[in-house]
Amino acid sequence: MSNAHHRKKQPALVRQQLLEVAARLAASEGMAAVTLDAVSAASSVSKGGLLHHFPTKNALLDALFESLLEKFDADIGELMRGDPQPQGRFTRAYLRAVSGLKDRPDDSKGWTQVTIALLAEPRLRLRWRQWVQARAEEYIGTDSSLDAQVVRFAADGLWLADTLESHDIDGVRRRDLIDRLVELTGK
């Protein structure tokens, strides 16, 4: 009998490992490199084991997107817990989470590839739209002002600029920009 029959199964850990490998591949080689064969090989999980968790490449990419979105939500939640001012709290946290991606290269690379995939994949765009709408509804009392919406749009622009590496903004100017946007959230 092989060791596989005696080894304790840990499906949640295997699933997480597969998602981490997919994220690493996407970050280093682009979304096209995230194939079932490549993830299987890089994770040392059999293709059958991979297919048990993710029966298709789309299922894997969807799960990768959901995983990043959960982490993004957790980052926003943590930032909100540290902010005593209710008015604009979600918008400030969103701005800080988005602008902070640049300072976390591992997260930033994963989001870069997913952002590019968002532009090309209707089902991912729909999922992002659902996330945005759910947050808009959840924080309607504190983050529905026009200024808050302007700040979130500016954060999205900053995210795209960071993703495309299209603008050279020095650290001081970037902090000033973010500080100015934060000021708008209290209105």
PDB file of C-alpha atoms in Angstrom:
ATOM      1  CA  MET A   1       0.000   0.000   0.000  1.00  0.00           C
ATOM      2  CA  SER A   2       1.329   3.468  -0.831  1.00  0.00           C
ATOM      3  CA  ASN A   3       1.910   6.259   1.658  1.00  0.00           C
ATOM      4  CA  ALA A   4      -0.989   8.169   0.139  1.00  0.00           C
ATOM      5  CA  HIS A   5      -3.389   5.696   1.715  1.00  0.00           C
ATOM      6  CA  HIS A   6      -1.860   6.230   5.164  1.00  0.00           C
ATOM      7  CA  ARG A   7      -1.295   9.969   4.916  1.00  0.00           C
ATOM      8  CA  LYS A   8      -3.849  12.133   6.685  1.00  0.00           C
ATOM      9  CA  LYS A   9      -5.886  14.038   4.116  1.00  0.00           C
ATOM     10  CA  GLN A  10      -5.968  17.807   4.529  1.00  0.00           C
ATOM     11  CA  PRO A  11      -8.162  19.081   1.692  1.00  0.00           C
ATOM     12  CA  ALA A  12      -8.345  22.675   2.938  1.00  0.00           C
ATOM     13  CA  LEU A  13      -4.541  22.926   3.053  1.00  0.00           C
ATOM     14  CA  VAL A  14      -4.176  21.338  -0.376  1.00  0.00           C
ATOM     15  CA  ARG A  15      -6.759  23.722  -1.821  1.00  0.00           C
ATOM     16  CA  GLN A  16      -4.961  26.715  -0.290  1.00  0.00           C
ATOM     17  CA  GLN A  17      -1.619  25.453  -1.596  1.00  0.00           C
ATOM     18  CA  LEU A  18      -3.069  25.158  -5.107  1.00  0.00           C
ATOM     19  CA  LEU A  19      -4.409  28.716  -4.937  1.00  0.00           C
ATOM     20  CA  GLU A  20      -1.048  30.030  -3.718  1.00  0.00           C
ATOM     21  CA  VAL A  21       0.752  28.275  -6.562  1.00  0.00           C
ATOM     22  CA  ALA A  22      -1.766  29.648  -9.086  1.00  0.00           C
ATOM     23  CA  ALA A  23      -1.268  33.163  -7.682  1.00  0.00           C
ATOM     24  CA  ARG A  24       2.513  32.802  -7.856  1.00  0.00           C
ATOM     25  CA  LEU A  25       2.336  31.593 -11.465  1.00  0.00           C
ATOM     26  CA  ALA A  26      -0.009  34.426 -12.412  1.00  0.00           C
ATOM     27  CA  ALA A  27       2.263  36.982 -10.767  1.00  0.00           C
ATOM     28  CA  SER A  28       5.494  35.719 -12.283  1.00  0.00           C
ATOM     29  CA  GLU A  29       4.360  34.577 -15.729  1.00  0.00           C
ATOM     30  CA  GLY A  30       0.881  36.011 -16.327  1.00  0.00           C
ATOM     31  CA  MET A  31      -2.595  34.484 -16.307  1.00  0.00           C
ATOM     32  CA  ALA A  32      -1.916  32.476 -19.477  1.00  0.00           C
ATOM     33  CA  ALA A  33       0.654  30.464 -17.493  1.00  0.00           C
ATOM     34  CA  VAL A  34      -1.993  29.354 -15.010  1.00  0.00           C
ATOM     35  CA  THR A  35      -2.900  26.033 -16.543  1.00  0.00           C
ATOM     36  CA  LEU A  36      -4.076  22.954 -14.696  1.00  0.00           C
ATOM     37  CA  ASP A  37      -0.912  21.108 -15.731  1.00  0.00           C
ATOM     38  CA  ALA A  38       1.380  23.941 -14.591  1.00  0.00           C
ATOM     39  CA  VAL A  39      -0.367  24.313 -11.213  1.00  0.00           C
ATOM     40  CA  SER A  40      -0.317  20.555 -10.699  1.00  0.00           C
ATOM     41  CA  ALA A  41       3.391  20.325 -11.497  1.00  0.00           C
ATOM     42  CA  ALA A  42       4.410  23.369  -9.455  1.00  0.00           C
ATOM     43  CA  SER A  43       2.406  22.268  -6.418  1.00  0.00           C
ATOM     44  CA  SER A  44       3.398  18.584  -6.499  1.00  0.00           C
ATOM     45  CA  VAL A  45      -0.305  17.730  -6.359  1.00  0.00           C
ATOM     46  CA  SER A  46      -1.485  15.164  -8.862  1.00  0.00           C
ATOM     47  CA  LYS A  47      -3.681  16.410 -11.653  1.00  0.00           C
ATOM     48  CA  GLY A  48      -6.469  14.249 -10.236  1.00  0.00           C
ATOM     49  CA  GLY A  49      -6.014  15.924  -6.857  1.00  0.00           C
ATOM     50  CA  LEU A  50      -6.129  19.317  -8.505  1.00  0.00           C
ATOM     51  CA  LEU A  51      -9.248  18.383 -10.484  1.00  0.00           C
ATOM     52  CA  HIS A  52     -10.899  17.256  -7.252  1.00  0.00           C
ATOM     53  CA  HIS A  53     -10.676  20.850  -5.982  1.00  0.00           C
ATOM     54  CA  PHE A  54     -10.931  22.706  -9.300  1.00  0.00           C
ATOM     55  CA  PRO A  55     -12.556  20.725 -12.130  1.00  0.00           C
ATOM     56  CA  THR A  56     -11.722  23.403 -14.726  1.00  0.00           C
ATOM     57  CA  LYS A  57      -9.264  26.229 -15.255  1.00  0.00           C
ATOM     58  CA  ASN A  58     -12.167  28.677 -14.899  1.00  0.00           C
ATOM     59  CA  ALA A  59     -13.033  27.153 -11.516  1.00  0.00           C
ATOM     60  CA  LEU A  60      -9.412  27.644 -10.447  1.00  0.00           C
ATOM     61  CA  LEU A  61      -9.313  31.253 -11.686  1.00  0.00           C
ATOM     62  CA  ASP A  62     -12.650  32.010 -10.029  1.00  0.00           C
ATOM     63  CA  ALA A  63     -11.379  30.575  -6.744  1.00  0.00           C
ATOM     64  CA  LEU A  64      -8.153  32.561  -7.078  1.00  0.00           C
ATOM     65  CA  PHE A  65     -10.183  35.738  -7.581  1.00  0.00           C
ATOM     66  CA  GLU A  66     -12.399  34.918  -4.588  1.00  0.00           C
ATOM     67  CA  SER A  67      -9.311  34.226  -2.477  1.00  0.00           C
ATOM     68  CA  LEU A  68      -7.785  37.611  -3.343  1.00  0.00           C
ATOM     69  CA  LEU A  69     -11.132  39.308  -2.778  1.00  0.00           C
ATOM     70  CA  GLU A  70     -11.447  37.710   0.676  1.00  0.00           C
ATOM     71  CA  LYS A  71      -7.967  38.982   1.590  1.00  0.00           C
ATOM     72  CA  PHE A  72      -8.850  42.420   0.235  1.00  0.00           C
ATOM     73  CA  ASP A  73     -12.035  42.394   2.321  1.00  0.00           C
ATOM     74  CA  ALA A  74     -10.024  41.372   5.388  1.00  0.00           C
ATOM     75  CA  ASP A  75      -7.539  44.225   4.781  1.00  0.00           C
ATOM     76  CA  ILE A  76     -10.407  46.704   4.453  1.00  0.00           C
ATOM     77  CA  GLY A  77     -12.045  45.335   7.613  1.00  0.00           C
ATOM     78  CA  GLU A  78      -8.822  45.709   9.576  1.00  0.00           C
ATOM     79  CA  LEU A  79      -8.357  49.278   8.357  1.00  0.00           C
ATOM     80  CA  MET A  80     -11.964  50.099   9.258  1.00  0.00           C
ATOM     81  CA  ARG A  81     -11.545  48.719  12.785  1.00  0.00           C
ATOM     82  CA  GLY A  82      -8.637  51.130  13.305  1.00  0.00           C
ATOM     83  CA  ASP A  83     -10.639  54.159  12.134  1.00  0.00           C
ATOM     84  CA  PRO A  84     -12.782  55.809  14.841  1.00  0.00           C
ATOM     85  CA  GLN A  85     -14.630  58.169  12.449  1.00  0.00           C
ATOM     86  CA  PRO A  86     -17.745  56.475  10.971  1.00  0.00           C
ATOM     87  CA  GLN A  87     -18.347  59.008   8.164  1.00  0.00           C
ATOM     88  CA  GLY A  88     -16.390  57.777   5.127  1.00  0.00           C
ATOM     89  CA  ARG A  89     -14.743  54.907   7.033  1.00  0.00           C
ATOM     90  CA  PHE A  90     -15.241  52.328   4.281  1.00  0.00           C
ATOM     91  CA  THR A  91     -14.024  54.726   1.587  1.00  0.00           C
ATOM     92  CA  ARG A  92     -10.872  55.581   3.551  1.00  0.00           C
ATOM     93  CA  ALA A  93     -10.189  51.896   4.125  1.00  0.00           C
ATOM     94  CA  TYR A  94     -10.764  51.121   0.440  1.00  0.00           C
ATOM     95  CA  LEU A  95      -8.400  53.934  -0.584  1.00  0.00           C
ATOM     96  CA  ARG A  96      -5.735  52.785   1.866  1.00  0.00           C
ATOM     97  CA  ALA A  97      -6.082  49.117   0.879  1.00  0.00           C
ATOM     98  CA  VAL A  98      -5.797  49.968  -2.816  1.00  0.00           C
ATOM     99  CA  SER A  99      -2.922  52.406  -2.394  1.00  0.00           C
ATOM    100  CA  GLY A 100      -1.167  49.996  -0.028  1.00  0.00           C
ATOM    101  CA  LEU A 101      -1.015  47.231  -2.623  1.00  0.00           C
ATOM    102  CA  LYS A 102       2.004  48.936  -4.177  1.00  0.00           C
ATOM    103  CA  ASP A 103       3.876  48.500  -0.887  1.00  0.00           C
ATOM    104  CA  ARG A 104       3.108  44.760  -0.773  1.00  0.00           C
ATOM    105  CA  PRO A 105       4.711  43.296  -3.908  1.00  0.00           C
ATOM    106  CA  ASP A 106       3.300  39.781  -3.454  1.00  0.00           C
ATOM    107  CA  ASP A 107      -0.275  41.049  -3.166  1.00  0.00           C
ATOM    108  CA  SER A 108       0.295  43.645  -5.862  1.00  0.00           C
ATOM    109  CA  LYS A 109       1.525  41.092  -8.407  1.00  0.00           C
ATOM    110  CA  GLY A 110      -1.445  38.831  -7.795  1.00  0.00           C
ATOM    111  CA  TRP A 111      -3.862  41.736  -8.120  1.00  0.00           C
ATOM    112  CA  THR A 112      -2.095  42.991 -11.255  1.00  0.00           C
ATOM    113  CA  GLN A 113      -2.833  39.749 -13.059  1.00  0.00           C
ATOM    114  CA  VAL A 114      -6.367  39.536 -11.692  1.00  0.00           C
ATOM    115  CA  THR A 115      -7.045  43.149 -12.690  1.00  0.00           C
ATOM    116  CA  ILE A 116      -5.977  42.337 -16.223  1.00  0.00           C
ATOM    117  CA  ALA A 117      -8.183  39.241 -16.148  1.00  0.00           C
ATOM    118  CA  LEU A 118     -11.077  41.383 -14.881  1.00  0.00           C
ATOM    119  CA  LEU A 119     -10.907  43.401 -18.067  1.00  0.00           C
ATOM    120  CA  ALA A 120     -11.122  40.280 -20.216  1.00  0.00           C
ATOM    121  CA  GLU A 121     -13.411  37.951 -18.259  1.00  0.00           C
ATOM    122  CA  PRO A 122     -17.115  38.844 -18.045  1.00  0.00           C
ATOM    123  CA  ARG A 123     -17.756  36.489 -15.105  1.00  0.00           C
ATOM    124  CA  LEU A 124     -14.966  38.116 -13.060  1.00  0.00           C
ATOM    125  CA  ARG A 125     -16.268  41.587 -13.938  1.00  0.00           C
ATOM    126  CA  LEU A 126     -19.714  40.499 -12.778  1.00  0.00           C
ATOM    127  CA  ARG A 127     -18.285  39.195  -9.501  1.00  0.00           C
ATOM    128  CA  TRP A 128     -16.374  42.460  -8.945  1.00  0.00           C
ATOM    129  CA  ARG A 129     -19.522  44.450  -9.737  1.00  0.00           C
ATOM    130  CA  GLN A 130     -21.436  42.389  -7.167  1.00  0.00           C
ATOM    131  CA  TRP A 131     -18.753  43.068  -4.570  1.00  0.00           C
ATOM    132  CA  VAL A 132     -18.834  46.822  -5.277  1.00  0.00           C
ATOM    133  CA  GLN A 133     -22.639  46.926  -5.159  1.00  0.00           C
ATOM    134  CA  ALA A 134     -22.776  44.957  -1.906  1.00  0.00           C
ATOM    135  CA  ARG A 135     -20.344  47.391  -0.255  1.00  0.00           C
ATOM    136  CA  ALA A 136     -22.268  50.396  -1.587  1.00  0.00           C
ATOM    137  CA  GLU A 137     -25.446  49.004  -0.031  1.00  0.00           C
ATOM    138  CA  GLU A 138     -23.734  48.036   3.213  1.00  0.00           C
ATOM    139  CA  TYR A 139     -22.235  51.488   3.758  1.00  0.00           C
ATOM    140  CA  ILE A 140     -25.017  53.624   2.296  1.00  0.00           C
ATOM    141  CA  GLY A 141     -25.367  55.675   5.484  1.00  0.00           C
ATOM    142  CA  THR A 142     -21.698  56.563   5.848  1.00  0.00           C
ATOM    143  CA  ASP A 143     -20.145  56.348   2.391  1.00  0.00           C
ATOM    144  CA  SER A 144     -22.769  57.388  -0.130  1.00  0.00           C
ATOM    145  CA  SER A 145     -21.796  61.047  -0.533  1.00  0.00           C
ATOM    146  CA  LEU A 146     -20.614  62.318  -3.884  1.00  0.00           C
ATOM    147  CA  ASP A 147     -17.183  63.034  -2.374  1.00  0.00           C
ATOM    148  CA  ALA A 148     -16.885  59.447  -1.131  1.00  0.00           C
ATOM    149  CA  GLN A 149     -17.723  58.185  -4.596  1.00  0.00           C
ATOM    150  CA  VAL A 150     -15.144  60.531  -6.136  1.00  0.00           C
ATOM    151  CA  VAL A 151     -12.530  59.158  -3.726  1.00  0.00           C
ATOM    152  CA  ARG A 152     -13.372  55.538  -4.625  1.00  0.00           C
ATOM    153  CA  PHE A 153     -13.137  56.378  -8.338  1.00  0.00           C
ATOM    154  CA  ALA A 154      -9.800  58.089  -7.700  1.00  0.00           C
ATOM    155  CA  ALA A 155      -8.628  55.002  -5.785  1.00  0.00           C
ATOM    156  CA  ASP A 156      -9.605  52.854  -8.772  1.00  0.00           C
ATOM    157  CA  GLY A 157      -7.617  55.213 -11.020  1.00  0.00           C
ATOM    158  CA  LEU A 158      -4.630  54.942  -8.716  1.00  0.00           C
ATOM    159  CA  TRP A 159      -4.988  51.151  -8.772  1.00  0.00           C
ATOM    160  CA  LEU A 160      -5.024  51.134 -12.578  1.00  0.00           C
ATOM    161  CA  ALA A 161      -2.051  53.515 -12.745  1.00  0.00           C
ATOM    162  CA  ASP A 162      -0.127  51.260 -10.348  1.00  0.00           C
ATOM    163  CA  THR A 163      -1.125  48.159 -12.325  1.00  0.00           C
ATOM    164  CA  LEU A 164      -0.007  49.677 -15.628  1.00  0.00           C
ATOM    165  CA  GLU A 165       2.962  51.473 -14.049  1.00  0.00           C
ATOM    166  CA  SER A 166       1.811  54.422 -16.130  1.00  0.00           C
ATOM    167  CA  HIS A 167       2.566  57.320 -13.776  1.00  0.00           C
ATOM    168  CA  ASP A 168       5.734  58.171 -11.911  1.00  0.00           C
ATOM    169  CA  ILE A 169       4.563  59.703  -8.655  1.00  0.00           C
ATOM    170  CA  ASP A 170       7.226  60.245  -6.020  1.00  0.00           C
ATOM    171  CA  GLY A 171       6.491  59.112  -2.476  1.00  0.00           C
ATOM    172  CA  VAL A 172       5.781  62.599  -1.108  1.00  0.00           C
ATOM    173  CA  ARG A 173       3.403  63.482  -3.937  1.00  0.00           C
ATOM    174  CA  ARG A 174       1.634  60.129  -3.559  1.00  0.00           C
ATOM    175  CA  ARG A 175       1.157  60.675   0.204  1.00  0.00           C
ATOM    176  CA  ASP A 176      -0.138  64.195  -0.474  1.00  0.00           C
ATOM    177  CA  LEU A 177      -2.590  62.821  -3.035  1.00  0.00           C
ATOM    178  CA  ILE A 178      -3.854  60.169  -0.630  1.00  0.00           C
ATOM    179  CA  ASP A 179      -4.083  62.685   2.226  1.00  0.00           C
ATOM    180  CA  ARG A 180      -6.147  65.014   0.031  1.00  0.00           C
ATOM    181  CA  LEU A 181      -8.474  62.161  -0.913  1.00  0.00           C
ATOM    182  CA  VAL A 182      -8.812  61.175   2.754  1.00  0.00           C
ATOM    183  CA  GLU A 183      -9.884  64.771   3.524  1.00  0.00           C
ATOM    184  CA  LEU A 184     -12.759  64.385   1.066  1.00  0.00           C
ATOM    185  CA  THR A 185     -14.116  61.326   2.885  1.00  0.00           C
ATOM    186  CA  GLY A 186     -15.157  63.336   5.924  1.00  0.00           C
ATOM    187  CA  LYS A 187     -17.495  65.600   3.964  1.00  0.00           C
TER     188      LYS A 187
END
